[in-house]
Short mmCIF file of C-alpha atoms in Angstrom, two decimals:
data_model
loop_
_atom_site.label_atom_id
_atom_site.label_comp_id
_atom_site.label_asym_id
_atom_site.label_seq_id
_atom_site.Cartn_x
_atom_site.Cartn_y
_atom_site.Cartn_z
CA MET A 1464 3.32 4.24 -20.96
CA THR A 1465 0.22 3.21 -18.92
CA ILE A 1466 0.30 5.96 -16.25
CA LYS A 1467 -0.64 9.48 -17.20
CA LEU A 1468 -0.94 12.68 -14.96
CA ASN A 1469 -3.43 15.28 -15.67
CA VAL A 1470 -2.90 18.59 -13.52
CA LYS A 1471 -5.16 20.84 -15.68
CA ASN A 1472 -7.82 21.22 -12.97
CA ALA A 1473 -5.30 21.95 -10.13
CA GLY A 1474 -6.09 25.60 -10.31
CA LEU A 1475 -2.36 26.47 -11.05
CA ARG A 1476 -0.92 29.08 -13.27
CA ASP A 1477 2.16 28.31 -15.39
CA TRP A 1478 4.41 30.72 -13.55
CA GLU A 1479 3.64 28.88 -10.35
CA LEU A 1480 4.98 25.50 -11.56
CA GLU A 1481 8.01 27.39 -13.08
CA MET A 1482 8.67 29.20 -9.68
CA VAL A 1483 8.88 25.88 -7.80
CA LYS A 1484 11.04 24.02 -10.44
CA PRO A 1485 14.36 24.71 -8.88
CA LEU A 1486 13.03 23.27 -5.54
CA VAL A 1487 11.89 20.17 -7.25
CA GLU A 1488 15.21 19.75 -9.04
CA THR A 1489 17.08 20.19 -6.03
CA ALA A 1490 14.87 17.60 -4.18
CA TYR A 1491 15.34 15.37 -7.06
CA HIS A 1492 19.08 15.54 -7.19
CA THR A 1493 19.11 15.07 -3.39
CA LEU A 1494 17.37 11.92 -3.71
CA ALA A 1495 19.33 10.70 -6.95
CA ASN A 1496 22.59 11.52 -5.42
CA LYS A 1497 21.64 10.01 -2.08
CA THR A 1498 22.72 13.01 -0.04
CA GLY A 1499 19.56 13.76 2.03
CA ALA A 1500 18.11 12.60 5.26
CA GLY A 1501 17.53 8.84 5.39
CA SER A 1502 19.68 8.16 2.35
CA GLU A 1503 20.61 4.88 4.05
CA MET A 1504 16.99 3.76 3.25
CA LEU A 1505 16.92 4.16 -0.66
CA GLY A 1506 17.30 0.47 -1.55
CA TRP A 1507 13.92 0.67 -3.29
CA MET A 1508 15.20 3.28 -5.78
CA ASP A 1509 17.10 0.74 -7.97
CA LEU A 1510 15.57 -2.38 -6.66
CA CYS A 1511 15.01 -3.50 -10.29
CA ASP A 1512 18.86 -3.74 -10.77
CA THR A 1513 20.02 -4.86 -7.27
CA TYR A 1514 17.45 -7.41 -6.04
CA ASP A 1515 18.62 -10.71 -5.15
CA LYS A 1516 17.99 -13.18 -8.03
CA GLU A 1517 18.64 -16.17 -6.08
CA GLU A 1518 16.18 -15.07 -3.47
CA PHE A 1519 13.83 -14.09 -6.10
CA ALA A 1520 13.94 -17.62 -7.41
CA ARG A 1521 13.49 -19.00 -3.99
CA ILE A 1522 10.37 -17.02 -3.53
CA LYS A 1523 8.91 -18.59 -6.51
CA ALA A 1524 9.79 -21.96 -5.39
CA ALA A 1525 8.30 -21.36 -1.89
CA ALA A 1526 5.14 -19.86 -3.38
CA GLN A 1527 4.81 -23.08 -5.65
CA LYS A 1528 5.22 -25.38 -2.46
CA ILE A 1529 2.49 -23.37 -0.66
CA GLN A 1530 0.22 -23.87 -3.65
CA ASP A 1531 0.83 -27.48 -3.64
CA GLN A 1532 0.60 -28.13 0.06
CA SER A 1533 -2.20 -25.67 1.15
CA GLU A 1534 -5.45 -23.97 0.26
CA VAL A 1535 -4.88 -21.22 2.59
CA LEU A 1536 -1.76 -18.85 3.45
CA ILE A 1537 -2.03 -16.64 6.69
CA ALA A 1538 0.33 -13.74 6.02
CA ILE A 1539 1.17 -12.17 9.37
CA GLY A 1540 2.45 -8.55 9.47
CA ILE A 1541 1.47 -4.99 10.10
CA GLY A 1542 1.96 -1.79 8.35
CA GLY A 1543 4.24 -2.15 5.40
CA SER A 1544 4.61 -5.86 5.99
CA TYR A 1545 1.09 -6.38 4.77
CA LEU A 1546 -0.48 -3.30 3.13
CA GLY A 1547 1.52 -3.59 -0.06
CA ALA A 1548 0.77 -7.38 -0.60
CA ARG A 1549 -2.86 -6.93 -0.03
CA ALA A 1550 -3.06 -3.92 -2.18
CA GLY A 1551 -1.37 -5.97 -4.91
CA LEU A 1552 -3.76 -9.04 -4.55
CA GLU A 1553 -7.03 -6.86 -4.83
CA TRP A 1554 -5.40 -4.63 -7.71
CA ALA A 1555 -4.76 -7.67 -9.77
CA PHE A 1556 -7.75 -10.11 -8.65
CA GLY A 1557 -10.45 -7.62 -7.08
CA PRO A 1558 -11.69 -7.58 -3.63
CA PHE A 1559 -13.25 -11.16 -3.94
CA TYR A 1560 -10.00 -12.75 -4.62
CA ASN A 1561 -10.16 -15.22 -2.03
CA GLN A 1562 -13.77 -16.33 -3.14
CA LEU A 1563 -13.20 -16.40 -6.84
CA PRO A 1564 -11.55 -19.39 -8.75
CA LYS A 1565 -8.14 -18.54 -10.19
CA GLU A 1566 -5.77 -20.46 -12.53
CA LYS A 1567 -3.31 -20.84 -9.57
CA GLY A 1568 -2.91 -19.46 -6.14
CA VAL A 1569 -4.23 -19.96 -2.66
CA GLU A 1570 -6.48 -17.94 -0.50
CA VAL A 1571 -4.36 -15.30 1.36
CA TYR A 1572 -5.55 -13.76 4.58
CA PHE A 1573 -3.68 -11.29 6.55
CA ALA A 1574 -3.28 -11.29 10.44
CA GLY A 1575 -1.12 -9.61 12.99
CA ASN A 1576 -2.36 -6.13 11.73
CA ASN A 1577 -4.57 -5.77 14.91
CA ILE A 1578 -5.11 -7.35 18.30
CA SER A 1579 -8.76 -8.47 17.98
CA SER A 1580 -9.40 -11.84 19.19
CA ASP A 1581 -12.79 -11.80 17.14
CA TYR A 1582 -10.95 -11.30 13.91
CA VAL A 1583 -8.33 -14.07 14.70
CA GLN A 1584 -10.98 -16.44 15.50
CA ASN A 1585 -12.64 -15.60 12.39
CA LEU A 1586 -9.66 -16.56 10.29
CA ILE A 1587 -9.31 -19.92 12.36
CA ASP A 1588 -12.98 -20.61 11.30
CA ILE A 1589 -12.23 -19.63 7.80
CA ILE A 1590 -9.34 -22.14 7.59
CA GLY A 1591 -11.51 -24.72 9.06
CA ASN A 1592 -10.10 -28.25 8.38
CA ARG A 1593 -8.28 -27.16 5.26
CA ASP A 1594 -4.52 -27.20 4.91
CA PHE A 1595 -2.77 -23.83 5.56
CA SER A 1596 0.63 -22.41 5.83
CA VAL A 1597 2.07 -19.35 7.53
CA ASN A 1598 4.37 -16.45 6.39
CA VAL A 1599 5.32 -14.32 9.40
CA ILE A 1600 6.77 -10.93 8.34
CA SER A 1601 8.67 -8.86 10.92
CA LYS A 1602 12.22 -7.32 10.75
CA SER A 1603 12.39 -7.31 14.62
CA GLY A 1604 10.23 -10.21 15.28
CA THR A 1605 9.06 -8.40 18.53
CA THR A 1606 6.28 -6.06 17.19
CA THR A 1607 3.29 -7.02 19.45
CA GLU A 1608 0.63 -7.51 16.91
CA PRO A 1609 2.28 -10.13 14.59
CA ALA A 1610 4.09 -11.65 17.49
CA VAL A 1611 0.77 -12.41 19.07
CA ALA A 1612 -0.80 -13.69 15.76
CA PHE A 1613 2.29 -15.81 14.99
CA ARG A 1614 2.20 -17.48 18.45
CA ILE A 1615 -1.45 -18.63 17.91
CA PHE A 1616 -1.06 -19.77 14.21
CA LYS A 1617 2.29 -21.48 15.06
CA GLU A 1618 0.57 -23.51 17.78
CA LEU A 1619 -2.54 -24.35 15.43
CA LEU A 1620 0.08 -25.60 12.87
CA GLU A 1621 2.02 -27.64 15.40
CA VAL A 1622 -1.39 -29.27 16.82
CA LYS A 1623 -2.32 -30.08 13.31
CA TYR A 1624 0.71 -31.29 11.59
CA GLY A 1625 3.27 -31.86 14.59
CA GLU A 1626 6.32 -29.73 15.03
CA ALA A 1627 8.19 -31.51 12.10
CA GLY A 1628 5.20 -31.05 9.78
CA ALA A 1629 4.75 -27.45 10.76
CA LYS A 1630 8.35 -26.64 10.05
CA ASP A 1631 7.68 -27.11 6.23
CA ARG A 1632 4.49 -24.73 6.55
CA ILE A 1633 6.09 -21.86 8.24
CA TYR A 1634 8.05 -19.25 6.09
CA VAL A 1635 9.65 -16.35 8.02
CA THR A 1636 10.72 -12.94 6.59
CA THR A 1637 12.89 -10.98 8.78
CA ASP A 1638 16.10 -9.42 9.24
CA ALA A 1639 19.27 -11.13 7.76
CA GLN A 1640 21.22 -11.28 10.99
CA LYS A 1641 19.44 -9.91 13.91
CA GLY A 1642 16.06 -9.81 15.64
CA ALA A 1643 13.83 -12.52 17.28
CA LEU A 1644 12.79 -14.45 14.26
CA ARG A 1645 16.13 -14.93 12.68
CA PRO A 1646 17.43 -17.37 15.61
CA LEU A 1647 14.13 -19.21 15.73
CA ALA A 1648 14.03 -19.70 12.03
CA GLU A 1649 17.50 -21.27 12.36
CA GLU A 1650 16.65 -23.23 15.34
CA LYS A 1651 13.43 -24.73 13.98
CA GLY A 1652 14.48 -25.08 10.37
CA TYR A 1653 11.97 -22.55 8.86
CA GLU A 1654 12.76 -21.47 5.34
CA ALA A 1655 13.62 -17.66 5.76
CA PHE A 1656 13.69 -14.70 3.55
CA ILE A 1657 15.33 -11.20 4.21
CA VAL A 1658 13.85 -7.77 4.77
CA PRO A 1659 16.73 -5.64 3.43
CA ASP A 1660 18.38 -3.13 5.72
CA ALA A 1661 18.08 -0.34 3.05
CA THR A 1662 14.32 -0.71 2.38
CA GLY A 1663 11.81 0.52 4.96
CA GLY A 1664 8.46 -1.16 5.55
CA ARG A 1665 6.40 1.06 3.19
CA PHE A 1666 8.89 0.57 0.48
CA SER A 1667 9.28 -3.06 0.83
CA VAL A 1668 6.36 -4.58 -1.07
CA PHE A 1669 8.73 -5.58 -3.90
CA THR A 1670 11.16 -7.62 -1.66
CA ALA A 1671 10.21 -10.83 -0.03
CA VAL A 1672 7.98 -8.81 2.27
CA GLY A 1673 5.38 -8.50 -0.35
CA LEU A 1674 6.53 -10.85 -3.09
CA LEU A 1675 5.92 -14.22 -1.29
CA PRO A 1676 2.19 -13.57 -0.35
CA MET A 1677 1.55 -12.15 -3.75
CA ALA A 1678 3.13 -14.98 -5.69
CA ALA A 1679 1.46 -17.55 -3.43
CA GLY A 1680 -1.88 -15.76 -4.11
CA GLY A 1681 -1.35 -16.19 -7.92
CA MET A 1682 0.37 -13.02 -9.04
CA ASP A 1683 3.03 -12.93 -11.59
CA ILE A 1684 6.06 -11.30 -9.62
CA ASP A 1685 8.21 -11.32 -13.12
CA ALA A 1686 5.39 -9.02 -14.61
CA ILE A 1687 5.50 -7.07 -11.46
CA TYR A 1688 9.19 -6.38 -11.80
CA ARG A 1689 8.72 -5.53 -15.35
CA GLY A 1690 6.47 -2.63 -14.42
CA LEU A 1691 8.72 -1.62 -11.64
CA THR A 1692 11.72 -1.56 -14.21
CA ASP A 1693 9.94 0.44 -16.73
CA ALA A 1694 8.77 3.02 -14.13
CA THR A 1695 12.31 3.32 -12.67
CA ARG A 1696 13.62 4.29 -16.00
CA ARG A 1697 10.77 6.47 -16.83
CA TYR A 1698 11.17 8.90 -13.91
CA GLU A 1699 14.79 9.21 -14.06
CA ASN A 1700 14.61 12.89 -15.05
CA ALA A 1701 14.83 15.99 -12.89
CA ASP A 1702 12.67 18.13 -15.41
CA VAL A 1703 9.30 18.81 -13.87
CA MET A 1704 7.23 19.05 -16.84
CA SER A 1705 8.56 15.85 -18.47
CA ASN A 1706 8.62 13.52 -15.52
CA ASP A 1707 5.09 12.94 -14.10
CA ALA A 1708 6.33 11.69 -10.60
CA ALA A 1709 8.20 15.05 -10.23
CA LEU A 1710 5.20 16.90 -11.49
CA TYR A 1711 2.90 15.41 -8.92
CA ALA A 1712 5.49 16.18 -6.30
CA ALA A 1713 5.41 19.91 -7.49
CA VAL A 1714 1.82 20.23 -7.49
CA ARG A 1715 1.38 18.51 -3.95
CA PHE A 1716 3.94 21.16 -2.83
CA LEU A 1717 1.97 24.01 -4.35
CA MET A 1718 -1.39 22.68 -2.84
CA LEU A 1719 0.41 22.88 0.47
CA MET A 1720 1.74 26.39 0.03
CA LYS A 1721 -1.84 27.50 -0.99
CA GLY A 1722 -3.14 26.38 2.54
CA LYS A 1723 -4.47 22.95 1.58
CA LYS A 1724 -4.21 20.61 4.55
CA MET A 1725 -5.37 17.21 2.95
CA GLU A 1726 -5.11 15.18 -0.16
CA ILE A 1727 -7.82 12.66 -0.89
CA LEU A 1728 -7.07 9.99 -3.14
CA SER A 1729 -10.37 9.08 -4.91
CA GLY A 1730 -10.49 5.46 -6.66
CA TYR A 1731 -13.57 4.51 -8.93
CA ALA A 1732 -12.51 0.70 -8.86
CA PRO A 1733 -13.14 -1.17 -5.64
CA SER A 1734 -10.05 -3.16 -6.67
CA THR A 1735 -8.04 -0.11 -5.89
CA THR A 1736 -9.42 0.13 -2.32
CA GLN A 1737 -6.60 -1.50 -0.61
CA PHE A 1738 -4.21 0.53 -2.73
CA GLY A 1739 -5.66 3.49 -0.99
CA GLU A 1740 -4.79 1.96 2.51
CA TRP A 1741 -1.28 1.46 1.32
CA TYR A 1742 -1.15 4.96 -0.09
CA LYS A 1743 -2.28 6.55 3.39
CA GLN A 1744 0.64 4.61 5.09
CA LEU A 1745 3.16 5.79 2.47
CA MET A 1746 2.00 9.46 2.51
CA ASN A 1747 1.29 9.83 6.11
CA GLU A 1748 4.26 8.07 7.79
CA SER A 1749 6.67 9.66 5.28
CA GLU A 1750 5.47 13.38 5.44
CA GLY A 1751 3.58 13.81 8.61
CA LYS A 1752 6.35 14.81 11.09
CA ASP A 1753 7.89 18.17 12.38
CA LEU A 1754 4.43 19.66 12.10
CA LYS A 1755 4.55 19.41 8.46
CA GLY A 1756 3.10 17.53 5.51
CA LEU A 1757 -0.40 17.03 3.96
CA PHE A 1758 -2.78 14.68 5.74
CA SER A 1759 -3.62 12.14 3.17
CA THR A 1760 -6.46 9.80 2.96
CA SER A 1761 -8.46 7.90 0.48
CA ALA A 1762 -12.10 7.32 -0.73
CA ASN A 1763 -14.07 4.96 -3.07
CA PHE A 1764 -16.33 6.52 -5.69
CA SER A 1765 -19.05 6.45 -6.38
CA THR A 1766 -19.73 4.73 -3.10
CA ASP A 1767 -18.39 7.65 -0.90
CA LEU A 1768 -20.11 10.26 -2.95
CA HIS A 1769 -23.13 9.42 -0.98
CA SER A 1770 -21.30 10.09 2.35
CA ILE A 1771 -18.23 12.26 2.39
CA GLY A 1772 -19.10 13.47 -1.08
CA GLN A 1773 -21.15 16.19 0.54
CA ALA A 1774 -18.34 17.70 2.53
CA ILE A 1775 -16.10 17.59 -0.46
CA GLN A 1776 -18.46 19.53 -2.46
CA ASP A 1777 -19.71 22.04 0.22
CA GLY A 1778 -17.39 21.76 2.99
CA PRO A 1779 -14.31 23.88 3.94
CA ARG A 1780 -11.83 24.31 1.08
CA ILE A 1781 -8.94 22.55 2.88
CA LEU A 1782 -8.34 19.90 0.59
CA PHE A 1783 -7.62 18.80 -3.04
CA GLU A 1784 -8.43 15.67 -4.80
CA THR A 1785 -6.37 13.14 -6.70
CA ILE A 1786 -8.34 10.79 -8.74
CA LEU A 1787 -7.08 7.24 -9.49
CA TRP A 1788 -8.67 6.33 -12.53
CA VAL A 1789 -8.41 2.95 -14.39
CA GLU A 1790 -9.14 3.46 -18.13
CA LYS A 1791 -10.05 -0.19 -18.95
CA ALA A 1792 -12.33 -2.58 -16.95
CA GLY A 1793 -11.44 -6.21 -16.79
CA VAL A 1794 -14.95 -6.92 -18.21
CA ASP A 1795 -17.55 -4.87 -19.90
CA LEU A 1796 -21.01 -5.51 -18.60
CA THR A 1797 -23.79 -3.86 -20.41
CA VAL A 1798 -27.05 -2.50 -18.86
CA PRO A 1799 -29.91 -4.44 -20.28
CA ASP A 1800 -33.21 -2.98 -21.46
CA ASP A 1801 -36.52 -2.96 -19.55
CA PRO A 1802 -39.57 -2.74 -21.82
CA LYS A 1803 -41.51 -1.14 -19.00
CA ASN A 1804 -38.61 1.16 -17.90
CA SER A 1805 -40.07 0.78 -14.49
CA ASP A 1806 -36.86 2.22 -12.88
CA GLY A 1807 -36.38 4.99 -15.39
CA LEU A 1808 -33.06 3.66 -16.40
CA ASN A 1809 -33.59 3.00 -19.92
CA PHE A 1810 -31.57 6.07 -20.91
CA ALA A 1811 -28.52 3.70 -20.02
CA SER A 1812 -29.75 0.54 -21.82
CA GLY A 1813 -27.00 -0.76 -23.97
CA LYS A 1814 -24.25 1.29 -22.31
CA THR A 1815 -21.50 -0.57 -20.37
CA MET A 1816 -21.06 -0.04 -16.53
CA GLN A 1817 -17.46 1.22 -17.25
CA TYR A 1818 -18.87 3.92 -19.72
CA MET A 1819 -21.21 4.86 -16.84
CA ASN A 1820 -18.47 4.84 -14.31
CA GLU A 1821 -16.39 7.18 -16.46
CA LYS A 1822 -19.39 9.57 -16.67
CA ALA A 1823 -19.65 9.45 -13.15
CA MET A 1824 -16.11 10.44 -12.73
CA ASN A 1825 -16.33 13.13 -15.16
CA GLY A 1826 -19.55 14.59 -13.62
CA THR A 1827 -17.98 14.36 -10.04
CA LEU A 1828 -14.76 16.10 -11.49
CA LEU A 1829 -16.79 18.94 -13.09
CA ALA A 1830 -18.87 19.52 -9.84
CA HIS A 1831 -15.80 19.56 -7.53
CA VAL A 1832 -13.81 21.58 -9.65
CA ASP A 1833 -16.70 24.18 -10.22
CA GLY A 1834 -17.05 23.96 -6.46
CA GLY A 1835 -13.53 25.26 -5.85
CA VAL A 1836 -11.63 21.78 -5.07
CA PRO A 1837 -8.59 21.36 -7.26
CA ASN A 1838 -8.37 17.96 -8.98
CA LEU A 1839 -5.57 15.99 -10.23
CA ILE A 1840 -5.99 12.70 -12.41
CA ILE A 1841 -3.59 9.69 -12.49
CA SER A 1842 -4.79 7.46 -15.16
CA VAL A 1843 -3.85 3.75 -15.21
CA GLY A 1844 -4.50 1.77 -18.28
CA GLU A 1845 -5.67 -1.33 -16.49
CA LEU A 1846 -5.37 -3.30 -13.44
CA SER A 1847 -2.63 -5.93 -13.91
CA ASP A 1848 0.55 -7.17 -12.18
CA TYR A 1849 2.67 -4.98 -14.61
CA THR A 1850 0.63 -1.69 -13.68
CA PHE A 1851 1.04 -2.61 -9.85
CA GLY A 1852 4.71 -2.45 -10.22
CA GLU A 1853 4.56 0.75 -12.18
CA THR A 1854 1.98 2.61 -9.99
CA VAL A 1855 3.72 1.56 -6.77
CA TYR A 1856 6.90 2.90 -8.05
CA PHE A 1857 5.44 6.33 -9.39
CA PHE A 1858 4.10 7.07 -5.74
CA TRP A 1859 7.23 6.03 -4.21
CA LYS A 1860 9.37 8.41 -6.41
CA ALA A 1861 6.80 11.25 -6.03
CA LEU A 1862 6.52 11.03 -2.41
CA ALA A 1863 10.44 11.04 -1.88
CA ILE A 1864 10.71 14.02 -3.73
CA SER A 1865 7.77 15.70 -2.17
CA GLY A 1866 9.25 14.79 1.33
CA TYR A 1867 12.49 16.50 0.54
CA MET A 1868 10.68 19.50 -0.85
CA ILE A 1869 8.92 20.25 2.43
CA GLY A 1870 12.36 19.51 4.43
CA VAL A 1871 11.47 16.36 6.27
CA ASN A 1872 13.09 12.90 6.28
CA PRO A 1873 10.69 10.73 4.24
CA PHE A 1874 12.10 7.58 5.31
CA ASN A 1875 11.53 7.42 9.14
CA GLN A 1876 8.45 7.27 11.53
CA PRO A 1877 9.48 8.56 14.74
CA GLY A 1878 5.88 9.17 15.97
CA VAL A 1879 4.85 5.53 15.48
CA GLU A 1880 7.08 4.44 18.31
CA SER A 1881 5.22 6.55 20.89
CA TYR A 1882 2.05 4.50 21.07
CA LYS A 1883 4.42 1.26 21.23
CA LYS A 1884 6.19 2.51 24.27
CA ASN A 1885 3.01 3.40 26.11
CA MET A 1886 1.48 -0.03 25.11
CA PHE A 1887 4.55 -1.88 26.40
CA ALA A 1888 4.50 0.05 29.62
CA LEU A 1889 0.65 -0.65 30.18
CA LEU A 1890 1.11 -4.52 29.48
CA GLY A 1891 3.94 -4.68 31.93
CA LYS A 1892 6.81 -5.42 29.60
CA PRO A 1893 10.19 -5.67 31.37
CA GLY A 1894 12.16 -2.25 31.45
CA PHE A 1895 8.94 -0.15 31.39
CA GLU A 1896 8.03 -0.40 34.97
CA ASP A 1897 8.53 3.36 35.95
CA ALA A 1898 6.57 4.43 32.83
CA LYS A 1899 3.77 1.97 33.72
CA LYS A 1900 3.03 3.81 36.83
CA ALA A 1901 2.99 7.15 35.42
CA LEU A 1902 0.73 6.19 32.52
CA GLU A 1903 -1.64 4.43 34.84
CA THR A 1904 -1.92 7.76 36.80
CA ARG A 1905 -2.34 9.57 33.37
CA LEU A 1906 -4.99 7.26 32.32
CA LYS A 1907 -7.28 8.10 35.45
CA GLU A 1908 -7.19 11.53 34.22
CA VAL A 1909 -8.25 11.05 30.60
CA LEU A 1910 -10.75 8.18 30.91
#
């Protein structure tokens, strides 16, 4: 087992966990029996057993084709259609994964997650004259941000390779039957993969949504599934004290009951920064509704100790901290000795940077706990394809239990639709004419 949860510094008394145990068990069984709100979206729970093995093989073949044909893959999607894959690539290869040599894999860049022309032009400049492919990921095919990006990069492919050549470099991941991309893929002959109906965006990274970009980038998706499978089996237990996913859900609930408003996921490895971005979507879209839930954010230590660390230490006691700690570094660099000790650092001579990072974590833990900030520790043995599969499932399971405990549907996101409707109206999308007039009047009042 490579994931461990430590709740010793959560500031809880034994009887508090015992008190909340029946609620955890009820939430767990609601999830396991698929009787709760959003139960039609639980395809992620047994994905290791139900995944489409034929499509899995096609994904690996398509990734190999991309690697053979191209130097760059542009993965187009927003929200869960890109956050998981990007988190996985950085988890496995680090934040410089596109610049560092790998045994296999192309450079993978992500588009369609914003509407910035500067960002898109930067990607075009990065591609330059090199060969590239595109994977557009959208269940509906009409989400504005990815739709705009796909138009631009599709045109670039067709100019560079011709329409017939572009066909072999465009991969579509979308709904099995409906949506704007499905008929387009069939008309043009693009290879298409499925976004399963029972798997929402933030739970989709281990479907074609995330697997194709990760495989093209060089990740071993078989190893990912081994981690996913082991975690699925490990957390099939309703007992709070022997199931770390259930225990994490219980502690999060108790933190909320004690008046905490925010959870901050603090990573000490830059390779987990994008995992923090994925975590923010998972937690906030799942729990932040009906005026309930913790506000979840992330930080990168020790970097952010020199900014928000001050507020964590001495600010209002509205938050608790969950440390994401990686026990083993990929390499062990040692601090060299300086005979003159001009920087006063010789006390660290001969020590590894991982050892120093651990002492920074320990020192911060002590300071924050002594300052009244509850702390949890989620330890991961190392950063690998396998542990990415494990860790993602751990957070999925904990979040689902936690969401049912606070009485929300963890699998929808009604609030996300509000900005889309306003944007469509202001852009003049057909069918939104009346709303456009009212919004333009409202804008004059607030701008």
